[in-house]
Short mmCIF file of C-alpha atoms in Angstrom, two decimals:
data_model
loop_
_atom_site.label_atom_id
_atom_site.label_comp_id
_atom_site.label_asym_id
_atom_site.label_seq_id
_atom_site.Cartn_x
_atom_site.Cartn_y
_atom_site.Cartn_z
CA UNK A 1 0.00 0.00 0.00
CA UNK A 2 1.37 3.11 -0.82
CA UNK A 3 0.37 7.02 -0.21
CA UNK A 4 -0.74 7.52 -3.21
CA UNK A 5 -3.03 5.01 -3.01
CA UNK A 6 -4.25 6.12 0.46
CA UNK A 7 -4.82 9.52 -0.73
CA UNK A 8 -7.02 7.91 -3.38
CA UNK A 9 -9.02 5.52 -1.05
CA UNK A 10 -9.66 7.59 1.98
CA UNK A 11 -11.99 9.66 1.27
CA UNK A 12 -13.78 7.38 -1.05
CA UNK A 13 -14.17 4.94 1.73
CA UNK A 14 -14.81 8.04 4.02
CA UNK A 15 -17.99 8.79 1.77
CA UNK A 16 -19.37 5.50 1.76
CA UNK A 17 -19.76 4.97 5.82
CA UNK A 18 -21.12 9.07 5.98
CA UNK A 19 -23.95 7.84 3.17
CA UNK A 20 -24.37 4.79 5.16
CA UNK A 21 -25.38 6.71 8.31
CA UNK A 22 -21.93 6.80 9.82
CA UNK A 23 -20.89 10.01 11.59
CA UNK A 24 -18.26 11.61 10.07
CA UNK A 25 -16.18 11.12 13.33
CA UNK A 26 -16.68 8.28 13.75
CA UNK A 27 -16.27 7.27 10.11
CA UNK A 28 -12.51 8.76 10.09
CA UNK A 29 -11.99 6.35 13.60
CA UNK A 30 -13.18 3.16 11.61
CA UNK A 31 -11.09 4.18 8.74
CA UNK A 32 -7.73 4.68 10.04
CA UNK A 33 -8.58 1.27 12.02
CA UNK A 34 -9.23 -0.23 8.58
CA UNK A 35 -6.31 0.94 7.33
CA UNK A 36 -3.98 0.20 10.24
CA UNK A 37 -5.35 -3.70 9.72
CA UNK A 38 -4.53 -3.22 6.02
CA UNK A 39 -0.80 -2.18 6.82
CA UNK A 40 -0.91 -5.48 8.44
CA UNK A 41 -2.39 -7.69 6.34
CA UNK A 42 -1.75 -6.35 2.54
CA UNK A 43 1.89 -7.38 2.26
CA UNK A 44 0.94 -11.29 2.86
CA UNK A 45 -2.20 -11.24 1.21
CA UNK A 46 -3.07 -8.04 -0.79
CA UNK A 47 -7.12 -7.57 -1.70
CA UNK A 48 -8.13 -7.74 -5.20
CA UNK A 49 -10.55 -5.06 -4.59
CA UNK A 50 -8.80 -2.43 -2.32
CA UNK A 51 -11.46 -0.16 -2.09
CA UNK A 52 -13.88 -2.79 -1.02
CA UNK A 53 -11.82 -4.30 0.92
CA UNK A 54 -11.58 -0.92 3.20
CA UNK A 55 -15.13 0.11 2.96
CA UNK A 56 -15.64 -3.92 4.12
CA UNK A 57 -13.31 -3.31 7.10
CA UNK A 58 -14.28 0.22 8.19
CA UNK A 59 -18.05 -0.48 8.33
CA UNK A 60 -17.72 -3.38 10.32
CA UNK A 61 -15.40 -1.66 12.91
CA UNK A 62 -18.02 1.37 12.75
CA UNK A 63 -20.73 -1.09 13.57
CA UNK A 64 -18.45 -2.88 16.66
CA UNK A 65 -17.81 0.60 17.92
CA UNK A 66 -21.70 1.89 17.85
CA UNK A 67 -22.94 -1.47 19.33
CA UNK A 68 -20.49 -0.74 22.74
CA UNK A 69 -21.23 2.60 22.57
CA UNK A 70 -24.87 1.54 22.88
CA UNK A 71 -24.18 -1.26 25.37
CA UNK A 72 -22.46 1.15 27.48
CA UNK A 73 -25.43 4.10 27.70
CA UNK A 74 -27.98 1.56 28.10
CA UNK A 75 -25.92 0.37 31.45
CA UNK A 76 -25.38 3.85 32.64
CA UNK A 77 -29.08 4.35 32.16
CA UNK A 78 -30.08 0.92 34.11
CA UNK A 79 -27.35 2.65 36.90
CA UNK A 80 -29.64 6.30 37.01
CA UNK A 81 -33.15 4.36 36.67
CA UNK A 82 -32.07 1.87 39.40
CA UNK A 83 -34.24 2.50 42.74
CA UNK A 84 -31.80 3.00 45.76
CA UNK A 85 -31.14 0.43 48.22
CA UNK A 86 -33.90 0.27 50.90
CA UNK A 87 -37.35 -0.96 51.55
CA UNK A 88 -39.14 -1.93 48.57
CA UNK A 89 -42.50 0.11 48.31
CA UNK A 90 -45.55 -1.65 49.08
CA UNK A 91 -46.92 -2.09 45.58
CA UNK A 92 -48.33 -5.35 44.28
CA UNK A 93 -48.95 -5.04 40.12
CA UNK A 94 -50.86 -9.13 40.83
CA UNK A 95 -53.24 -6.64 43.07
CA UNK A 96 -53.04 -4.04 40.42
CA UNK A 97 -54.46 -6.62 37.42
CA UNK A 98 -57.21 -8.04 39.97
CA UNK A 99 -58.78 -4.30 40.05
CA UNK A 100 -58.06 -3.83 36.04
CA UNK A 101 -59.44 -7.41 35.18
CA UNK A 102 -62.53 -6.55 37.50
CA UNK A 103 -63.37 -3.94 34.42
CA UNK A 104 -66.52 -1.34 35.06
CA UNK A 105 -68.19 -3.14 31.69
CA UNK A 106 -68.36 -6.18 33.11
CA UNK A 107 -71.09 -7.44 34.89
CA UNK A 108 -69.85 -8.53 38.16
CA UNK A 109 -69.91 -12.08 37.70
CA UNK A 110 -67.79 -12.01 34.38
CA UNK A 111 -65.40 -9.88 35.95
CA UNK A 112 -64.64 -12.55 38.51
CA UNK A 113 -64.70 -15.22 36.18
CA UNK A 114 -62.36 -13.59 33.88
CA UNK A 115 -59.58 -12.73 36.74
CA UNK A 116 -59.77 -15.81 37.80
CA UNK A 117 -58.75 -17.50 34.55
CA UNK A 118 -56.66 -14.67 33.35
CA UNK A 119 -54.54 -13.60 36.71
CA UNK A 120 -55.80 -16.07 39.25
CA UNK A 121 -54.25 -19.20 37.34
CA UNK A 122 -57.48 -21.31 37.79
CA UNK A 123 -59.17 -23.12 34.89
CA UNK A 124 -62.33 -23.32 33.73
CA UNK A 125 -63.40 -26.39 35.63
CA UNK A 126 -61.94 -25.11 38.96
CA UNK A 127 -63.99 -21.74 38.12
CA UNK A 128 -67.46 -23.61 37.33
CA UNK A 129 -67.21 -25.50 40.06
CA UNK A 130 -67.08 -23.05 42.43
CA UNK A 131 -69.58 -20.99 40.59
CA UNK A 132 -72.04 -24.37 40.67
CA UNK A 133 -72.47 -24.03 36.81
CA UNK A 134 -71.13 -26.68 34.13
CA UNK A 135 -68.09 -26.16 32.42
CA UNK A 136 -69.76 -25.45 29.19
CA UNK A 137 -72.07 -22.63 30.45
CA UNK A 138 -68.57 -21.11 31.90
CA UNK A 139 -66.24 -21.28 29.44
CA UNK A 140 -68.85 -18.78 26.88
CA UNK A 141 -69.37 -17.04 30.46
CA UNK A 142 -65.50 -16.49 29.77
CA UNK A 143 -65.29 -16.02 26.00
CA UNK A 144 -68.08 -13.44 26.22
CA UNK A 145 -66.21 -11.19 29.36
CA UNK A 146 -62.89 -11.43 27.18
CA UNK A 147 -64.82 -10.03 23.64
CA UNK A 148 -66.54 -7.37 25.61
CA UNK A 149 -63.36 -5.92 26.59
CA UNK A 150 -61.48 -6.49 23.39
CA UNK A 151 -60.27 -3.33 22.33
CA UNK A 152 -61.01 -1.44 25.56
CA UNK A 153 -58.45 0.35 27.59
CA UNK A 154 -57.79 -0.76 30.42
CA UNK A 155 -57.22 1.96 32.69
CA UNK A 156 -60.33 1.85 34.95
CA UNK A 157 -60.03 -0.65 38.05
CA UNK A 158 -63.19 -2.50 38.87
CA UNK A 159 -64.83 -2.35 42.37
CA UNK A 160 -63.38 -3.88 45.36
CA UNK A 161 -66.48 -6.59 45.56
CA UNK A 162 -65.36 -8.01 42.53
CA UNK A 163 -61.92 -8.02 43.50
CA UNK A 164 -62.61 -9.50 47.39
CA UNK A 165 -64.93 -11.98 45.53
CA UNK A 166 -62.00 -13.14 43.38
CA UNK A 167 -59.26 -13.58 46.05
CA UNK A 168 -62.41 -15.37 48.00
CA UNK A 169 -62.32 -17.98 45.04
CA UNK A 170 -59.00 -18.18 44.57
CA UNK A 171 -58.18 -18.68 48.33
CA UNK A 172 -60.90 -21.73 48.18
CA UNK A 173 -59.04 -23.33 45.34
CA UNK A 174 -55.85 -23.09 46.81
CA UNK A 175 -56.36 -24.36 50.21
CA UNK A 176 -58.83 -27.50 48.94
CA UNK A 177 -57.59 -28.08 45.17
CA UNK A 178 -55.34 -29.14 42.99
CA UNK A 179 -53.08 -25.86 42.86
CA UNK A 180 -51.61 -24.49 45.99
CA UNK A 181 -53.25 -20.74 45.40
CA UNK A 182 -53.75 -19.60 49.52
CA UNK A 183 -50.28 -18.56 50.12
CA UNK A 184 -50.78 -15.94 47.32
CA UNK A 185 -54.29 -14.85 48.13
CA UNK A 186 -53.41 -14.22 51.87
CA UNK A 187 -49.96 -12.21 50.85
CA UNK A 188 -52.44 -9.96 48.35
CA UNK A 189 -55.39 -9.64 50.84
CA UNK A 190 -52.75 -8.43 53.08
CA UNK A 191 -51.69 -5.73 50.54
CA UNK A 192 -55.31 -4.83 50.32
CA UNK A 193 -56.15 -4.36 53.75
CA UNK A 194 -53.14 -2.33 54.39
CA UNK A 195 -54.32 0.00 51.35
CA UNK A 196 -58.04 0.16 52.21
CA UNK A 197 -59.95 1.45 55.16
CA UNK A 198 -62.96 -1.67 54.79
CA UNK A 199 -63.74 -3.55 57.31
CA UNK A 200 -64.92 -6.36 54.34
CA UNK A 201 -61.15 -6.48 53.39
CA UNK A 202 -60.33 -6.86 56.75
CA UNK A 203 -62.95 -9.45 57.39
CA UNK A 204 -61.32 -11.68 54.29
CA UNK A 205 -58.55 -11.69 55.41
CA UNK A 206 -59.26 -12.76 58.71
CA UNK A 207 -61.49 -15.89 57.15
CA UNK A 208 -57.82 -16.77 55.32
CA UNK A 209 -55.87 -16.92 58.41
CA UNK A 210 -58.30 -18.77 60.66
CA UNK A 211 -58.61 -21.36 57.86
CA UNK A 212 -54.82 -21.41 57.45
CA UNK A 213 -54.33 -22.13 60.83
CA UNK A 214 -55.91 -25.63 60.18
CA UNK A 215 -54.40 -26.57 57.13
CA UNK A 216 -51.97 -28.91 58.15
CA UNK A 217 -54.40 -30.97 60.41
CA UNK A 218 -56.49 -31.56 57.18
CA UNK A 219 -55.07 -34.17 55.49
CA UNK A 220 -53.33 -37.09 56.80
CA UNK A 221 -50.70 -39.22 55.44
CA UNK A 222 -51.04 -39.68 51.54
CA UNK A 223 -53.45 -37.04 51.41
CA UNK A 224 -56.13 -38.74 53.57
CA UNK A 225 -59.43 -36.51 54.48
CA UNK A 226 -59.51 -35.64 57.94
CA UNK A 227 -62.67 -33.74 59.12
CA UNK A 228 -62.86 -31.30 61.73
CA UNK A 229 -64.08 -33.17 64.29
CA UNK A 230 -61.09 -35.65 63.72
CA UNK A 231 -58.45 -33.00 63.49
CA UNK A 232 -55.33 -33.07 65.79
CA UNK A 233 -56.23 -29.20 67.45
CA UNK A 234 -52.52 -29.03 69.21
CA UNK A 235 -51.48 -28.78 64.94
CA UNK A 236 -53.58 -25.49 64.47
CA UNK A 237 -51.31 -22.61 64.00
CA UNK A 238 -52.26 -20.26 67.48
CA UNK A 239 -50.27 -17.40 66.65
CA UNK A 240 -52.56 -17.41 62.68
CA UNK A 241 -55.52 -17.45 65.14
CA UNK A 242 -54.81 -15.23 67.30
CA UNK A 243 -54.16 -12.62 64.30
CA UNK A 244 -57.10 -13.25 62.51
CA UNK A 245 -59.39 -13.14 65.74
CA UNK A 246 -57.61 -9.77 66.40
CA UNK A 247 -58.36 -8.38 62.61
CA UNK A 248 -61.88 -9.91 62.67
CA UNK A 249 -62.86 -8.04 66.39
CA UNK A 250 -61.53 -4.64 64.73
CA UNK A 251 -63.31 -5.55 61.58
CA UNK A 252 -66.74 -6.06 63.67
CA UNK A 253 -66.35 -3.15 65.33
CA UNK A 254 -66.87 -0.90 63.08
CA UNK A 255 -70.76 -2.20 62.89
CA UNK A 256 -70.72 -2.82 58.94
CA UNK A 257 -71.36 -6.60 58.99
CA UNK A 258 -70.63 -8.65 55.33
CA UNK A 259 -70.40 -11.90 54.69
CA UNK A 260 -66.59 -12.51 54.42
CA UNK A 261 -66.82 -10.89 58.73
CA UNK A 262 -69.68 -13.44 59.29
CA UNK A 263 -67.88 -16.53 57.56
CA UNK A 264 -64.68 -15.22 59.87
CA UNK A 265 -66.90 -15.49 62.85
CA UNK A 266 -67.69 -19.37 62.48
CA UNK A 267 -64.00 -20.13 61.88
CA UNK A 268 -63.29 -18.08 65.04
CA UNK A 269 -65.73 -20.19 66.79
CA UNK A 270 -64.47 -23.36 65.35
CA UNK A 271 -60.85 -22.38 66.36
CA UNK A 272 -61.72 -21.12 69.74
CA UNK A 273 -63.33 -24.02 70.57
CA UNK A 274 -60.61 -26.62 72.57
CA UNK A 275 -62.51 -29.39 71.73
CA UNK A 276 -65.09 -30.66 68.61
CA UNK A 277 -67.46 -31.31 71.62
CA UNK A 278 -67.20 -28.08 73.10
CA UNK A 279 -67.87 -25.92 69.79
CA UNK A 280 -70.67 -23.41 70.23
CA UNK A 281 -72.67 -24.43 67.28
CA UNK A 282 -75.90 -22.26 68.89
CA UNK A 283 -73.75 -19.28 68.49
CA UNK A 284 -72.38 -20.78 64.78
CA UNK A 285 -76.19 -21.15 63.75
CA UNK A 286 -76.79 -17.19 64.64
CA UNK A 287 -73.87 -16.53 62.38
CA UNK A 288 -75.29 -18.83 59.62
CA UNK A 289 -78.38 -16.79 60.22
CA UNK A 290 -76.95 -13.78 59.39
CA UNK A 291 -74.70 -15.32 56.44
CA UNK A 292 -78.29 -15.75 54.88
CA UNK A 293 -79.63 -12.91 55.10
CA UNK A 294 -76.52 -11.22 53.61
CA UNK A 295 -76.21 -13.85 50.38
CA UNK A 296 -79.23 -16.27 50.29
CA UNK A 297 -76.41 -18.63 49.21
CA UNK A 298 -77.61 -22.27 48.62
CA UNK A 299 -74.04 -23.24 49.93
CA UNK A 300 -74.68 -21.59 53.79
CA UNK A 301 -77.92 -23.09 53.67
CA UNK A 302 -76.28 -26.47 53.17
CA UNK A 303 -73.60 -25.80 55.43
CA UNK A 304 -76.35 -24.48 58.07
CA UNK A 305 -78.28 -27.79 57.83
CA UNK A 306 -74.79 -29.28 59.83
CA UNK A 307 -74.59 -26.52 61.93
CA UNK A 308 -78.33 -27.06 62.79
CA UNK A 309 -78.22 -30.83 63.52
CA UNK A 310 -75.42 -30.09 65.82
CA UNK A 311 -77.02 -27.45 67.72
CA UNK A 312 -80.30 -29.03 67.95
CA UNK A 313 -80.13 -32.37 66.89
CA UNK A 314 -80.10 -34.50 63.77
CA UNK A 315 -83.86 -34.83 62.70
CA UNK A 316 -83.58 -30.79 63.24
CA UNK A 317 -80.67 -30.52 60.76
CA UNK A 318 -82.69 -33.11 58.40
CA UNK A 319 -85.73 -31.04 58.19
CA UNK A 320 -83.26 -27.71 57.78
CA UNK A 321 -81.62 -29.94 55.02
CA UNK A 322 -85.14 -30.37 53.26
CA UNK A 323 -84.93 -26.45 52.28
CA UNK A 324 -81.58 -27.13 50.09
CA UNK A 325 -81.41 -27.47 46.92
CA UNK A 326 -80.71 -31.70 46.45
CA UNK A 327 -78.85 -30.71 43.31
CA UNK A 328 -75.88 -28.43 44.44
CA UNK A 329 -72.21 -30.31 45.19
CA UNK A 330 -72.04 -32.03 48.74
CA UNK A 331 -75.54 -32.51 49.18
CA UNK A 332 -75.43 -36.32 49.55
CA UNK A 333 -72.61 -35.93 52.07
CA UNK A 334 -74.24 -33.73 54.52
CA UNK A 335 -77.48 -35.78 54.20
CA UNK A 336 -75.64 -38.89 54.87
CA UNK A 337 -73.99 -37.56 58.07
CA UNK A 338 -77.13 -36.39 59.23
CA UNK A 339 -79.04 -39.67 58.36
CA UNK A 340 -75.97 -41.29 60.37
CA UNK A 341 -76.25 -39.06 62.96
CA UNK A 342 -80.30 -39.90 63.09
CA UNK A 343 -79.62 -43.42 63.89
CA UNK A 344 -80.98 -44.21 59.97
CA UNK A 345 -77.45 -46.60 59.18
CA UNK A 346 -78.79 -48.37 55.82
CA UNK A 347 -79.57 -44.83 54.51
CA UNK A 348 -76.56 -43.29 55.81
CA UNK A 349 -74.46 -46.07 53.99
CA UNK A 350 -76.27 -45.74 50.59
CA UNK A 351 -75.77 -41.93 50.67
CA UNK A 352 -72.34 -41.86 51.55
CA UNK A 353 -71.85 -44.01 48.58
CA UNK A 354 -74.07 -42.01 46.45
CA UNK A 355 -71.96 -39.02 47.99
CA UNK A 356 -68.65 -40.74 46.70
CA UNK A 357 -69.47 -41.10 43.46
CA UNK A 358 -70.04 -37.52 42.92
CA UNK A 359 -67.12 -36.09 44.65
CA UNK A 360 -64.64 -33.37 43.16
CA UNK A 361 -61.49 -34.67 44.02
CA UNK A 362 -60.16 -38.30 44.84
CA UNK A 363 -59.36 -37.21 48.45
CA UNK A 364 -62.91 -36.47 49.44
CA UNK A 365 -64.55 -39.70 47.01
CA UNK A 366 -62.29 -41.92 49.05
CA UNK A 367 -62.91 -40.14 52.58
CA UNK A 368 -66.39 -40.71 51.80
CA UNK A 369 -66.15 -44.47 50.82
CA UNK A 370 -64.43 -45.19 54.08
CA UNK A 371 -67.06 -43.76 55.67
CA UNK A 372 -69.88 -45.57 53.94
CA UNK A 373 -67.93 -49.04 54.72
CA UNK A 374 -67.37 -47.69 58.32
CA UNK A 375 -71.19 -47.02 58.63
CA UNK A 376 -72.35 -50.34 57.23
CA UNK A 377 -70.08 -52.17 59.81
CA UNK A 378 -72.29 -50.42 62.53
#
């Protein structure tokens, strides 16, 4: 290579990187890096196509040099934009897509049915059968929520009923099905409570911890059923209690009674109580009194019938069972234990095996099997 030659080539291959976007700066760096490499390699192995050859050389050590360049801002940038060491705000963006999923255009019912699927993780099985509804009717329940909203921004939150009802749901699923959801729901039902000034929130989150308490007497080994009245108390996490009794008696306080406070007040009396024998199920019926006047569900109905035939006897809870709907999940099993409970073995037998063979989940099918070869042993 000689200087007349460089003379010739430099600004040639100078013009070509400025019309190819190259600064001119930076153009003259790549260059005299090009030609540097070409003092070293031309004398072995001289280019057929000089010019080329350069423009070849330059560009690429143009492009090497903008691609650090970039690397480098884009980690002083991460540097400014980092937050500084110290607590981490109490945010929650899970919370944040509850309220946006919950969206003011949805009826109220969609709206849960859609965060659940969408944010809570459940699917559309888990979501029908809490709603009582076959899968079918919820999956277009589903479909239909996610084309209203098509297309809609979402930048208005939905109401906090929605949202409570949702973290409700998902709680259930998590502490009796398949996925292990509670954990979560209780850690966002905290975050609510400590952002809201509702005694509702409150109350929810005081129904999660009591029922958290008992988890681990539940279930025995290989996932055996074990019912209340069977569970090992000295298991049941006392310092859980003792914070959800606390939140629940601030909660009912305030005198603005819902249903998540009410269902909080059986599980306090459940937990409170040392013994299954010594459980106050007069005071449990009052609250499933006032659990139906605040939903009408056909769940606290069936779930008073027990509560009845405890407080006042079996053919009591019978003829409270006789106002339930025979077609809702769990029916069979309640009418069984109360038939048991009535002295009326042959019937209690039968219906605990009519029970078993529409259970949910293999746990409770085979609790409720043992029970029906228990009872016909009697």
């Amino acid at each position: 290579m000689n200087d007349a030659l460089l003379r010739e080539l430099v600004p040639a291959v100078l013009a070509v990187l400025v019309r190819r976007g190259a600064d001119f700066a930076s153009a003259e760096d790549a260059v005299q890096e090009a030609l540097i490499r070409g003092l070293e390699t031309w004398p072995q192995d001289p280019p057929r196509d000089p010019k080329a050859w350069l423009v070849t050389v330059a560009w690429r050590r143009f492009l090497d040099t903008a691609r650090a360049e970039t690397s480098r801002r884009g980690r002083e940038v991460s540097v400014e934009v980092e937050p500084p060491p110290g607590p981490v705000p109490a945010t929650d963006d899970t919370l944040w897509l509850y309220f946006l999923c919950a969206h003011p255009s949805l009826a109220p019912a969609s709206a849960v049915a859609l965060t659940l699927r969408a944010v809570g993780g459940l699917t559309t099985r888990q979501i029908a059968t809490a709603y009582l509804v076959p899968e079918a009717t919820m999956a277009q329940r589903i479909s239909r929520a996610k084309r209203r909203i098509a297309g809609l921004p979402l930048d208005r939150p939905g109401d906090l009923a929605t949202v409570l009802r949702v973290l409700y749901l998902v709680f259930n699923e998590g502490y009796s099905g398949d996925v292990d959801l509670a954990a979560e729901a209780i850690r966002l039902a905290r975050h609510l409570a400590a952002a809201t000034d509702d005694p509702e929130v409150a109350g929810l989150l005081a129904l999660m911890l009591l029922h958290q308490a008992r988890r681990a007497s539940r279930t025995g080994p290989g996932g055996r059923l074990v019912p209340l009245a069977a569970q090992d108390r000295t298991r049941w996490d006392t310092a859980s209690i003792a914070e959800g009794v606390t939140i629940l008696q601030t909660a009912l306080a305030r005198d603005r009674l819902g249903e998540y406070q009410a269902q909080a007040a059986i599980a306090a009396l459940h937990a409170d109580a040392p013994t299954a024998a010594e459980t106050d199920w007069v005071q449990i019926v009052e609250w499933y009194d006032e659990l139906m006047r605040l939903t009408g569900s056909p769940v606290v109905r069936l779930n008073r019938s027990v509560a009845v035939g405890e407080a006042d006897g079996a053919q009591a809870g019978l003829a409270a069972l006789a106002e339930v709907d025979p077609g809702i999940p769990r029916y069979p099993a309640v009418r069984a234990y109360l038939l048991e409970r009535a002295g009326d073995l042959d019937a209690a037998a039968r219906t605990y095996a009519e029970a078993a063979r529409a259970a949910t989940s293999v746990p409770e099918r085979d609790h409720l099997m043992r029970e029906a070869a228990r009872v016909r042993q009697l």
